[in-house]
Short mmCIF file of C-alpha atoms and ligand atoms in Angstrom, two decimals:
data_model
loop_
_atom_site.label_atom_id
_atom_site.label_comp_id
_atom_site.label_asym_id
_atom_site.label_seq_id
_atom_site.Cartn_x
_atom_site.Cartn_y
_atom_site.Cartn_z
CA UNK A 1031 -48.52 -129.58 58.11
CA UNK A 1032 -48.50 -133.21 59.18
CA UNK A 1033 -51.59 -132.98 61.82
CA UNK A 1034 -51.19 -137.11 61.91
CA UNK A 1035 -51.95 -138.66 65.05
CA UNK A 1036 -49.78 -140.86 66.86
CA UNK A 1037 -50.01 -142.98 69.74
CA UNK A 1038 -46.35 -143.26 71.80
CA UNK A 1039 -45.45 -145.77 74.08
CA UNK A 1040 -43.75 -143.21 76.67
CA UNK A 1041 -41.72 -144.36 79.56
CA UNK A 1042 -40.97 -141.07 80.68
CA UNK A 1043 -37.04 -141.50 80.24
CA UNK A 1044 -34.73 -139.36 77.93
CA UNK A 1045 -35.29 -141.46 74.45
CA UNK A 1046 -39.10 -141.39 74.70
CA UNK A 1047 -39.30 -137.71 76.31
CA UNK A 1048 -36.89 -136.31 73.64
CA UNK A 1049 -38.94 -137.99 70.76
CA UNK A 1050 -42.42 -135.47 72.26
CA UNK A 1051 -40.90 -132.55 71.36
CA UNK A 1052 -39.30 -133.90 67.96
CA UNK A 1053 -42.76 -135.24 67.04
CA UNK A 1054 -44.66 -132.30 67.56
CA UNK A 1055 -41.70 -130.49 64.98
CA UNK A 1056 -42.88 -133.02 62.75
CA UNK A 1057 -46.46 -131.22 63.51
CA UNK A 1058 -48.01 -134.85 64.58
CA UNK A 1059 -50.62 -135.27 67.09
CA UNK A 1060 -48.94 -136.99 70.33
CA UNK A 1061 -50.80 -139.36 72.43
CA UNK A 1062 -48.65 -140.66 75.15
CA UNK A 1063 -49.40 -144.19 76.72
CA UNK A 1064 -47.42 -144.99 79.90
CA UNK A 1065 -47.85 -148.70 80.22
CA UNK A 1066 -48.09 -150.20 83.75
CA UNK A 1067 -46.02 -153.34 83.45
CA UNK A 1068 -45.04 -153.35 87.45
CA UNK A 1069 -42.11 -150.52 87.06
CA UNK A 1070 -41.85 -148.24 90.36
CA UNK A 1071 -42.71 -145.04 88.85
CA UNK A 1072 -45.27 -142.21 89.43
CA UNK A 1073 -46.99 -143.38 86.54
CA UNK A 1074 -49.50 -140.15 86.86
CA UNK A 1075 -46.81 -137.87 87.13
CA UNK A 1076 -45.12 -139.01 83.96
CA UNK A 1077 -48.77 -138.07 82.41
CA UNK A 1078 -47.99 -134.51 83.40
CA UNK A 1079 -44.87 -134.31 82.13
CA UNK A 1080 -45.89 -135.65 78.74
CA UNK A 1081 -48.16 -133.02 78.94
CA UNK A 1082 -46.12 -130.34 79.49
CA UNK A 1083 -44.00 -131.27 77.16
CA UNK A 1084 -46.79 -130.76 74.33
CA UNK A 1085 -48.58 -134.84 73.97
CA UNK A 1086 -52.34 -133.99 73.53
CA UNK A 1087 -53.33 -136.48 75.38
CA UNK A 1088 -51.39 -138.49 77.99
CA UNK A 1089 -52.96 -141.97 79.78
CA UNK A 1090 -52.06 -144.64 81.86
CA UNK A 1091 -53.11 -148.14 80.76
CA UNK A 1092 -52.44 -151.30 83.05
CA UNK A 1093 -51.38 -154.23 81.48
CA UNK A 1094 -50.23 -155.87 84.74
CA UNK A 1095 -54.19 -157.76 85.02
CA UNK A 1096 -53.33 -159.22 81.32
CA UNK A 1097 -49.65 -160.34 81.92
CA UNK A 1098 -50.18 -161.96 85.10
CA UNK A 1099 -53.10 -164.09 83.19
CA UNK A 1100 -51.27 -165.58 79.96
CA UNK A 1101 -47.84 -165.19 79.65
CA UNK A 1102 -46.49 -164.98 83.51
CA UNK A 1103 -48.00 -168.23 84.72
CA UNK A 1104 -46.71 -169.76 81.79
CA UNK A 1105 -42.89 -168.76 81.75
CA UNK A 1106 -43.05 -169.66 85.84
CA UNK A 1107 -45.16 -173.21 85.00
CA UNK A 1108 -42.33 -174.05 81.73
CA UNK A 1109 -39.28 -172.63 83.31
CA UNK A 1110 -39.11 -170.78 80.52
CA UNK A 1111 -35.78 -168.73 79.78
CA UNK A 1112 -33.89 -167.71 76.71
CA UNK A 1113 -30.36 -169.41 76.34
CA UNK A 1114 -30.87 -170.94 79.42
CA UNK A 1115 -30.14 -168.07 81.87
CA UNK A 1116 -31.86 -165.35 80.84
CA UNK A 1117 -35.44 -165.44 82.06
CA UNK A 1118 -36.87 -162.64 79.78
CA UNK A 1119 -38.50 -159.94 81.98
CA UNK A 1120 -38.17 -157.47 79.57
CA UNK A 1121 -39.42 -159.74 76.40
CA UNK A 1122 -42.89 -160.46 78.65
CA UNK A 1123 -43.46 -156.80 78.60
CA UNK A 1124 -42.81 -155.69 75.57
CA UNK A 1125 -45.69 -157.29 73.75
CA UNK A 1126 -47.94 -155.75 76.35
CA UNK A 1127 -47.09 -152.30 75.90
CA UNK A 1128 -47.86 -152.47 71.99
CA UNK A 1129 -50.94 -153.89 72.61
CA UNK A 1130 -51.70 -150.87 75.01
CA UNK A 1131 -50.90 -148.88 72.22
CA UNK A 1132 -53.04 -150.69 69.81
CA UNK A 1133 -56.18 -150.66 71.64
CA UNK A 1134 -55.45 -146.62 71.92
CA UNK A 1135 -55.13 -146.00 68.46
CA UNK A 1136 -58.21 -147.49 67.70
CA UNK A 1137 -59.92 -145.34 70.32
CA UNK A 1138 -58.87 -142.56 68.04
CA UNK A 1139 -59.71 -144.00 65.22
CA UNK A 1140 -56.45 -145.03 64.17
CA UNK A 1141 -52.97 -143.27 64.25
CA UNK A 1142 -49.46 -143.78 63.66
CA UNK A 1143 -47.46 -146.15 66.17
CA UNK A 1144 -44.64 -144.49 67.69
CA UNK A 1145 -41.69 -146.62 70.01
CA UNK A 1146 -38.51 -145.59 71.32
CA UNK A 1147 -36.22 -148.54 71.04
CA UNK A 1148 -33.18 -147.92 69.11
CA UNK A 1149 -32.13 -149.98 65.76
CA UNK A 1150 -29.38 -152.06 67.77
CA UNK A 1151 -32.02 -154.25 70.38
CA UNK A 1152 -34.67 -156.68 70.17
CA UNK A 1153 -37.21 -154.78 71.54
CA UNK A 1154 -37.65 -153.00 67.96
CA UNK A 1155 -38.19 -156.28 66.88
CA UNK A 1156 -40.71 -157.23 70.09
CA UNK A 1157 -42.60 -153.90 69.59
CA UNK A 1158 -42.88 -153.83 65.38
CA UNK A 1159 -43.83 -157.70 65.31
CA UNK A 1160 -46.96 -156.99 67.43
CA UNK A 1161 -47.88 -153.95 65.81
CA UNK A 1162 -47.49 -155.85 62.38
CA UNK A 1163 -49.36 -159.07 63.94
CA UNK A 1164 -52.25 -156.84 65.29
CA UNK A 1165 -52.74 -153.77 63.49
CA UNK A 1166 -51.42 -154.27 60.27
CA UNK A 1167 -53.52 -150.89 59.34
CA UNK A 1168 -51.19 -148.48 61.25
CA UNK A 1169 -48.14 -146.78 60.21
CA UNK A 1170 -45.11 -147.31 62.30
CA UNK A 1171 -42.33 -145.05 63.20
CA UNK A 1172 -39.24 -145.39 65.03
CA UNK A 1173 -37.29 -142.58 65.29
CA UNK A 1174 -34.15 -143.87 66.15
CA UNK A 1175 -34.28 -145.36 62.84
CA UNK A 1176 -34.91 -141.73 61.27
CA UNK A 1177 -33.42 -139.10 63.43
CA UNK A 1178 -29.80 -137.81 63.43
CA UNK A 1179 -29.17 -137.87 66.79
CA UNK A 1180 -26.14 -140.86 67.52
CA UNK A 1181 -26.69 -140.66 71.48
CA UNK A 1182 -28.43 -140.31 74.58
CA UNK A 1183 -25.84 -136.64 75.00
CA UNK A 1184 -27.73 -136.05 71.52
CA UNK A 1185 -30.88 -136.30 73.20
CA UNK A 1186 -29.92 -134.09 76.45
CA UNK A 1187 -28.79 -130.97 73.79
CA UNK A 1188 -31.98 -131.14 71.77
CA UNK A 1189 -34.62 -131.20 75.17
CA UNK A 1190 -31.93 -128.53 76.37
CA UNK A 1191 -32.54 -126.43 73.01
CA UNK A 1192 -36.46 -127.21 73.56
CA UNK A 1193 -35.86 -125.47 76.92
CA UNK A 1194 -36.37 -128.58 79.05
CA UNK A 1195 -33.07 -128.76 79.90
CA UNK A 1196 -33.24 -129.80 83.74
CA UNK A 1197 -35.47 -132.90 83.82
CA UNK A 1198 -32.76 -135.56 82.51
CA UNK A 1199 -29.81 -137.09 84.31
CA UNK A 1200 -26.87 -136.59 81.45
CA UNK A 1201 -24.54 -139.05 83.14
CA UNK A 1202 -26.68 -142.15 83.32
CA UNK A 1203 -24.46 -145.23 83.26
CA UNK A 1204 -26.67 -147.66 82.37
CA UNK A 1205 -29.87 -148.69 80.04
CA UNK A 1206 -32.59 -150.09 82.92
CA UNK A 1207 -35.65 -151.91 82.16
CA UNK A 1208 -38.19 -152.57 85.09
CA UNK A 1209 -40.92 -154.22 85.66
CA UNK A 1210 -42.82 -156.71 87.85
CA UNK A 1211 -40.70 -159.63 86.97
CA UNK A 1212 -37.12 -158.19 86.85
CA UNK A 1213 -34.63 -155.07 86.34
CA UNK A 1214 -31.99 -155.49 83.71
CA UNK A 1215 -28.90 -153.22 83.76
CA UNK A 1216 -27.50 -153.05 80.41
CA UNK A 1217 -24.44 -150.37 79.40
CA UNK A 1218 -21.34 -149.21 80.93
CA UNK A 1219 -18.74 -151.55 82.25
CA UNK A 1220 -20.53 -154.42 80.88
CA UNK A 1221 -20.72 -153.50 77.75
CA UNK A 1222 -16.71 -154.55 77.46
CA UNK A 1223 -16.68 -158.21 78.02
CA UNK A 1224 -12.61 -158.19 78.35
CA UNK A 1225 -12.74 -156.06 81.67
CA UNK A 1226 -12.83 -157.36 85.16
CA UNK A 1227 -16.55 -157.25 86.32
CA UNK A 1228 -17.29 -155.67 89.12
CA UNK A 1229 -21.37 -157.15 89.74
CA UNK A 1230 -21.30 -155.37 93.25
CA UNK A 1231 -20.28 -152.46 91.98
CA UNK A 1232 -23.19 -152.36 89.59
CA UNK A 1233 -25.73 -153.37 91.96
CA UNK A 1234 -25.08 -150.64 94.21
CA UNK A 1235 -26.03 -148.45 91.30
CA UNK A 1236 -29.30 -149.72 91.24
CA UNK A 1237 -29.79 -150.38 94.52
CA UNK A 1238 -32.53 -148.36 95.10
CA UNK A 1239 -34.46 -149.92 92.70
CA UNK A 1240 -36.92 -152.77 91.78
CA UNK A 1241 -38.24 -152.68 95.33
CA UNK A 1242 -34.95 -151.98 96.70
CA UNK A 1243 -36.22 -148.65 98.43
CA UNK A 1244 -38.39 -150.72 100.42
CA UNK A 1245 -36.06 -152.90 102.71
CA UNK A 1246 -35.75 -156.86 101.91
CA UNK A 1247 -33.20 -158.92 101.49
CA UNK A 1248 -33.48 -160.46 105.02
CA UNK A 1249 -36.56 -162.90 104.66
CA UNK A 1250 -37.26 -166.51 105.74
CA UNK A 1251 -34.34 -169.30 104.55
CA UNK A 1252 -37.02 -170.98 102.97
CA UNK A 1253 -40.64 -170.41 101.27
CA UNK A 1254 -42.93 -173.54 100.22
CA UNK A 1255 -44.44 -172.93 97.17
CA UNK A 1256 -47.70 -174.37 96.21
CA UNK A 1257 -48.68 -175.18 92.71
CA UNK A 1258 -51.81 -176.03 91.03
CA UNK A 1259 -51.12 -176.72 87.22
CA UNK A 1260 -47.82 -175.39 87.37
CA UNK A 1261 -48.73 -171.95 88.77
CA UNK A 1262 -48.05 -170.72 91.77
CA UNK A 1263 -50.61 -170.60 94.05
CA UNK A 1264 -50.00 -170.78 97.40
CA UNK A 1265 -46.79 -168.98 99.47
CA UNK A 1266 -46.17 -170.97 102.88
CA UNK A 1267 -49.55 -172.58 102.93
CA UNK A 1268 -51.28 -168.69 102.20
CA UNK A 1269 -53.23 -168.26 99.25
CA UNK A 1270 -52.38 -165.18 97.15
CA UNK A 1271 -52.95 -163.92 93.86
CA UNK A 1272 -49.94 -164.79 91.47
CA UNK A 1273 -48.73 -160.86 91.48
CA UNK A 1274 -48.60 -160.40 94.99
CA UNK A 1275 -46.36 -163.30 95.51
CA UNK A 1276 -44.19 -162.14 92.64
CA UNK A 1277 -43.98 -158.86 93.99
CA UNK A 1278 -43.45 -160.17 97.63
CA UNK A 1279 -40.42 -162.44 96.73
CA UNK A 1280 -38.90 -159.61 94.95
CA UNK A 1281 -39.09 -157.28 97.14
CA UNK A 1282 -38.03 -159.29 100.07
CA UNK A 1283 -34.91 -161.05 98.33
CA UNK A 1284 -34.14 -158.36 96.02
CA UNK A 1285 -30.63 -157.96 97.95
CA UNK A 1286 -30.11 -161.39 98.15
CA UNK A 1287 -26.47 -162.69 97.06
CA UNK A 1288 -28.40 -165.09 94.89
CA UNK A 1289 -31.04 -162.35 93.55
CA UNK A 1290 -29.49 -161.74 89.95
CA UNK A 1291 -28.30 -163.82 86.76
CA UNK A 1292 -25.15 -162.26 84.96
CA UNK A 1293 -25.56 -163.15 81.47
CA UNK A 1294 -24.42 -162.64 77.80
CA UNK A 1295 -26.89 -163.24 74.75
CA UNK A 1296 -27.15 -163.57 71.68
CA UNK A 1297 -29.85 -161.06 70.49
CA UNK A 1298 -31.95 -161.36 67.66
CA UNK A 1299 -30.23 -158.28 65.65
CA UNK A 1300 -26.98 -160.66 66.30
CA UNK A 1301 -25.12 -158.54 68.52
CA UNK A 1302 -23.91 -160.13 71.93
CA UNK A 1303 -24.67 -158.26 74.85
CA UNK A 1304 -23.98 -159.23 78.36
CA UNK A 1305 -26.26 -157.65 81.83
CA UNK A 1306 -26.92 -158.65 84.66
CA UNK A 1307 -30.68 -159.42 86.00
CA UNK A 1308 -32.29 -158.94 88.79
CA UNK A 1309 -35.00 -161.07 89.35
CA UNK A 1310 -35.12 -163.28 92.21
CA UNK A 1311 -39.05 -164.36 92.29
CA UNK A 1312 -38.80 -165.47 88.94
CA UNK A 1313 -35.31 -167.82 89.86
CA UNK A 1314 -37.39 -168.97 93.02
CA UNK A 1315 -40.70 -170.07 91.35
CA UNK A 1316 -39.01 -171.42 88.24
CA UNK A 1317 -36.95 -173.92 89.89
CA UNK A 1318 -39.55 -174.42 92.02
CA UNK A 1319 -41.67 -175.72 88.92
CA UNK A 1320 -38.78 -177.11 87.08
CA UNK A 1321 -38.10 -179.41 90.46
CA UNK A 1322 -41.99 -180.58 90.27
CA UNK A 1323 -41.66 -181.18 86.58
CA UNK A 1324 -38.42 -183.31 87.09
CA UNK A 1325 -40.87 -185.66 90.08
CA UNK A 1326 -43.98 -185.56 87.99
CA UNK A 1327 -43.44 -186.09 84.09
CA UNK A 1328 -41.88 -189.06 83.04
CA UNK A 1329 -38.93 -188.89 81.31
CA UNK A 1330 -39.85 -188.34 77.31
CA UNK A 1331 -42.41 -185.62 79.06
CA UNK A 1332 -39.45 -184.22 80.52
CA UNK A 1333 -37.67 -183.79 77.43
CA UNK A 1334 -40.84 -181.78 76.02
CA UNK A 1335 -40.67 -180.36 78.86
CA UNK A 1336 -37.42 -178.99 78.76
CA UNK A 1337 -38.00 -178.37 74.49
CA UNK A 1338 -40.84 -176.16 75.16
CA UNK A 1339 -39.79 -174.03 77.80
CA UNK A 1340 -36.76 -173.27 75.55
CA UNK A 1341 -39.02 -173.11 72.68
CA UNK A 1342 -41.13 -170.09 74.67
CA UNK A 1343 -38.73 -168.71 75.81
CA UNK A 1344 -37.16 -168.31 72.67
CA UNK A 1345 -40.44 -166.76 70.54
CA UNK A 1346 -40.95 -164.77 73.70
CA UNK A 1347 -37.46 -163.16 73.10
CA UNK A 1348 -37.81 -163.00 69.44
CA UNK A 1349 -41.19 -160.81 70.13
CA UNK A 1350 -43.30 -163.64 68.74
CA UNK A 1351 -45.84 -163.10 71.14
CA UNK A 1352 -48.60 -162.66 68.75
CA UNK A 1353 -48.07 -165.39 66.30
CA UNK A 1354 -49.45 -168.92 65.78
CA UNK A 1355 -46.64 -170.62 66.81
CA UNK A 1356 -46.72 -169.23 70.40
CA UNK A 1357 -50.48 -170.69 70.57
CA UNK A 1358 -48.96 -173.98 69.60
CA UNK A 1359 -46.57 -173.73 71.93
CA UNK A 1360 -49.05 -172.27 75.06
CA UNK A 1361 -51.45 -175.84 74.19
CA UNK A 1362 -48.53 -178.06 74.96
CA UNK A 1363 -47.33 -175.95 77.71
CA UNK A 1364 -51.50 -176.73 78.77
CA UNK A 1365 -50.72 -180.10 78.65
CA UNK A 1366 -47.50 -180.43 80.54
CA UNK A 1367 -48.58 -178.04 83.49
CA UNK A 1368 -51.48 -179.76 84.31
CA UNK A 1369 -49.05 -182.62 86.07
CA UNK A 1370 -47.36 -179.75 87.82
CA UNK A 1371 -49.80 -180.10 91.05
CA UNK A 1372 -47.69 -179.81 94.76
CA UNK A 1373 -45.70 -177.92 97.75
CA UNK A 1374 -41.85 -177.59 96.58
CA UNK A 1375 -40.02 -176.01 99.74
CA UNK A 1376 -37.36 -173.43 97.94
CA UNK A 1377 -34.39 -173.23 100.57
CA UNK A 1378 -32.81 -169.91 99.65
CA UNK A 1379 -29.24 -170.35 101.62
CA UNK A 1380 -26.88 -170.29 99.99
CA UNK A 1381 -28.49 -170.22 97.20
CA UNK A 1382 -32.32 -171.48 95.78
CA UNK A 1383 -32.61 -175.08 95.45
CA UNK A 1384 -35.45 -177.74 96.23
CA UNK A 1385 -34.95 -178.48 99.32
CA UNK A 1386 -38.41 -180.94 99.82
CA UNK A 1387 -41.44 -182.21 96.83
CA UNK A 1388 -44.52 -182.69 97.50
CA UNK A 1389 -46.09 -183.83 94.77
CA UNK A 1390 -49.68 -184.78 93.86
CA UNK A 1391 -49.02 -187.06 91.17
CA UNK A 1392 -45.59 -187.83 91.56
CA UNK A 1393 -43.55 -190.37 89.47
CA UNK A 1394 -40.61 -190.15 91.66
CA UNK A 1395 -40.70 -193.88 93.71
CA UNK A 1396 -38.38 -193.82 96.89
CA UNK A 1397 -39.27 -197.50 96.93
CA UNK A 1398 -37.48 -198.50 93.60
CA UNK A 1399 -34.71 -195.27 94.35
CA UNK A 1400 -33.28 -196.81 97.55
CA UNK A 1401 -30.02 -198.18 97.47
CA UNK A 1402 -31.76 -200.69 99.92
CA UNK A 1403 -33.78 -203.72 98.78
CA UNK A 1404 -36.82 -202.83 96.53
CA UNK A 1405 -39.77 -205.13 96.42
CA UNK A 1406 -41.12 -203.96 92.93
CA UNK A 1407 -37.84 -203.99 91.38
CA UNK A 1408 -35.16 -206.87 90.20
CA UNK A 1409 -31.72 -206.79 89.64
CA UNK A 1410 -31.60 -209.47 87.41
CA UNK A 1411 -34.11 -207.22 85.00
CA UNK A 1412 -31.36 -204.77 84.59
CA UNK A 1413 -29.69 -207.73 82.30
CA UNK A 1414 -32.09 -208.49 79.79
CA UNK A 1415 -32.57 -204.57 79.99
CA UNK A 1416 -29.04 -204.13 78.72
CA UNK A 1417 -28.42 -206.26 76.44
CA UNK A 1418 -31.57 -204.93 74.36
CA UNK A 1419 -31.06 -201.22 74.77
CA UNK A 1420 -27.12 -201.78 73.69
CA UNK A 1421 -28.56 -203.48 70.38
CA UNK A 1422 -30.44 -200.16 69.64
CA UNK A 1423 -28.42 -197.74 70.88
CA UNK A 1424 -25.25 -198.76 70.56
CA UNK A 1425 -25.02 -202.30 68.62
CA UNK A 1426 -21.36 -202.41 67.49
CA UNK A 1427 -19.02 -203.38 69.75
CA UNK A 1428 -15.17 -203.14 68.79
CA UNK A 1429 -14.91 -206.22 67.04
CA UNK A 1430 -15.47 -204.58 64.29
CA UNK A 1431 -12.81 -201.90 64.44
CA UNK A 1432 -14.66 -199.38 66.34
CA UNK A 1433 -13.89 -197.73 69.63
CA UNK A 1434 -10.16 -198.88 70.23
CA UNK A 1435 -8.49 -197.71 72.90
CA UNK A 1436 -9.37 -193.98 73.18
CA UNK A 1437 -5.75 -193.03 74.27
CA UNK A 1438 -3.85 -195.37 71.86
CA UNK A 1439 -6.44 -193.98 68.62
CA UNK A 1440 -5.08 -190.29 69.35
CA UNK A 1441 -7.99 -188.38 67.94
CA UNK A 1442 -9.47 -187.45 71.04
CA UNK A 1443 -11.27 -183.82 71.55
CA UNK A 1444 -8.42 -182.82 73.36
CA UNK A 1445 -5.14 -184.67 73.11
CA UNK A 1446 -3.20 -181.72 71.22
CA UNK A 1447 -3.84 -179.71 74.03
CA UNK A 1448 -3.39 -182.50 77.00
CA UNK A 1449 -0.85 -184.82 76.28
CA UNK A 1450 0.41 -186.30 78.79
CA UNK A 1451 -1.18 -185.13 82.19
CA UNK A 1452 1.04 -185.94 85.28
CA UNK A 1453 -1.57 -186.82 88.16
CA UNK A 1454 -1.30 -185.51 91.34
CA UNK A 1455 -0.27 -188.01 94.20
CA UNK A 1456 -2.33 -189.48 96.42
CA UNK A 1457 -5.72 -189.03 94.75
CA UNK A 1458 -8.01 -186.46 94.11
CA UNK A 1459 -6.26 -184.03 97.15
CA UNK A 1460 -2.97 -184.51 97.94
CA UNK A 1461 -2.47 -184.95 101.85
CA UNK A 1462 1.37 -184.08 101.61
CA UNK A 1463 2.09 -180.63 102.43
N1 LIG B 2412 -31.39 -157.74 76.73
C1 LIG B 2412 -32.67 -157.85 77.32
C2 LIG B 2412 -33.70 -158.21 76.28
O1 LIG B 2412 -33.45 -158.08 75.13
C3 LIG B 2412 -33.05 -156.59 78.06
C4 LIG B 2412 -33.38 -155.42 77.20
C5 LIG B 2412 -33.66 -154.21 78.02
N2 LIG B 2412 -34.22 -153.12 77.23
C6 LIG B 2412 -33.94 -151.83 77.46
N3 LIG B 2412 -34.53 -150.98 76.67
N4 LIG B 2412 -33.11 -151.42 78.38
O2 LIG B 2412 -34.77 -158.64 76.63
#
């Protein structure tokens, strides 16, 4: 007899429901935790069905309050995204629903942590670096990592053999992940990169979800945004608590042509993977941000700018949530937001882009921009200007053998594969039929 308690982070799909039963084989104690991270399920329902399938106890615990206080504002206030398109609703969550689990185990006075990611994703990583980071003291165990079970068809036998045969779609197509900031569909047809992609296709799939059963995709061309220190505040001049908005863009432009990201990774285990996002608040208030960060910050600011949102949003995928160097990265992120003050008007047709700043602080001077005549500004400056920033950026010029005719040297980038290019008559578009 094993007797051990252990806490589970249950979702209440087939990996986490088949590992119940296989636990309790294993004669552990099960203590499911559904974690409220925003996903549209009966969370109190799944409760009862880790119950009946044997957990000993069975609890929700909300970790929207915590999210949308540290590490939402700050993805939305840095533009934060991982590789530069993927803007890491699942990697928010994950460090969440460990801590969840955490805070459980020490209610009982310690147990073993149990999480259903398999050996192939980062969210073994995400999950096992916060339980390392925080509770060093607990066992872990991953039971993709021990059981013999190769698949999810695996899975549907053994709850079938435990007599709960009817409870799990067999056919799923894809791996979801939902929450308040996005849906990801992972699996089927993308998983082969050399077939024709059919993104409709998918989407219809899921249609139904991430707010999808409730209407949108027909709001307002444009939303003004209004941020104070880089977080969204304000949603057409309305004050509203940072989920609500989050939720309300969602679920209005969830259907919008412009609602997901199509993207392929590079995850941490160094497989490539390629899905397809769903997240349309986040696109909206990050380039909402990004476009008041591009008025406001001058332009070495910018550049830290840009280094530390990739910088989060990097840690954030690798599950460094609970480490020192995400604190180090949060205080500059402190620093840059708090020039992020203004209204950006998002026009969402065709797609999202910032349509009008209004900035507090802004650096951006439509007296010195004109192409008409400036008053604060000389031409003749530009000269002196020049000729200095050549010396230190450049300062050799081809008298000493350097930069000869880029055609006549031959070693350009592409000149094996270009050669000689016929151009097309009469510039850019040819008006000859
Ligand atoms: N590839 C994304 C990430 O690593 C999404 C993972 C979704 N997880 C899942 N269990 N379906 O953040």
């Amino acid at each position: 007899m094993n007797d051990e308690r252990c806490v589970l982070a249950y979702s209440g799909g087939l990996d986490t429901s088949a590992i119940v039963p296989w636990l309790i084989d294993r004669a552990y104690e099960v203590h499911a935790v559904l974690v409220d991270v925003g996903q549209e399920e009966d969370l109190a329902a799944l409760c009862g069905k880790a119950l009946s399938m044997g957990a000993r106890t069975a609890r929700v615990a909300d970790a929207r309050p915590a999210m949308f206080k540290t590490v939402i504002p700050t993805a939305i206030g840095l533009a934060a995204t991982y590789e530069g398109t993927y803007r890491l609703g699942t990697a928010l969550a994950r460090p969440f629903i460990a801590l969840a689990q955490i805070q459980r185990a020490r209610e009982l006075g310690g147990a073993t942590l149990i999480h259903g990611a398999t050996g192939k994703g980062n969210d073994q990583i995400r999950f096992e670096f916060a339980y390392r980071s925080l509770a060093p003291e607990c066992p872990v165990l991953a039971p993709w990592k021990t059981w013999a079970f190769g698949g999810r068809q695996d899975l549907v036998d053994y709850l079938r053999s435990k007599g709960f045969e009817d409870r799990y779609e067999v056919t799923k197509d894809f791996s979801l992940d939902e929450n308040l900031w996005h849906l990801s569909v992972e699996g089927g047809p993308l998983e082969d990169a050399t077939a024709c992609l059919d993104v409709e296709r998918i989407l219809e799939n899921v249609a139904d979800r991430f707010g999808g059963a409730k209407g949108g995709g027909k709001g307002p061309a444009s939303v003004a945004i209004t941020l104070e220190k880089g977080v969204p505040v304000a949603i057409d001049g309305q004050a509203m608590p940072l989920a609500d908005m989050v939720s309300r863009l969602n679920v209005t432009y969830r259907h919008a042509p412009w609602a997901w990201d199509l993207v392929i990774e590079n995850r941490y285990t160094g497989i490539k993977s390629r899905g397809v996002y769903i997240n349309p608040a986040a696109k909206v208030l990050q380039l909402a941000a990004d476009a008041l960060a591009r008025t406001c910050l001058n332009k070495p600011m910018y550049d830290r700018y840009v280094d530390v949102g990739a910088a989060y949003g990097t840690l954030l995928y690798r599950g460094e949530y609970f480490s020192d160097q995400r604190v180090l990265v949060e205080s500059s992120a402190r620093e840059l937001m708090s020039r992020l003050n203004g209204t950006v008007t998002m026009q969402l047709e065709p797609q999202p882009y910032a349509a009008q700043i209004l900035a507090a602080q802004p650096m951006f001077r439509k007296d010195i921009a004109t192409f008409e005549r400036s008053t604060d500004y000389s031409h003749q400056d530009a000269e002196g200007f020049i000729r200095l920033a050549w010396l230190s950026t450049i300062g050799r010029s081809s008298t000493e053998g350097a930069y000869a005719d880029p055609v006549e040297a031959g070693i350009n980038v592409a000149s094996d594969v270009c050669g000689d290019q016929p151009m097309p008559a009469g510039g850019l578009v040819s008006s000859k039929a």
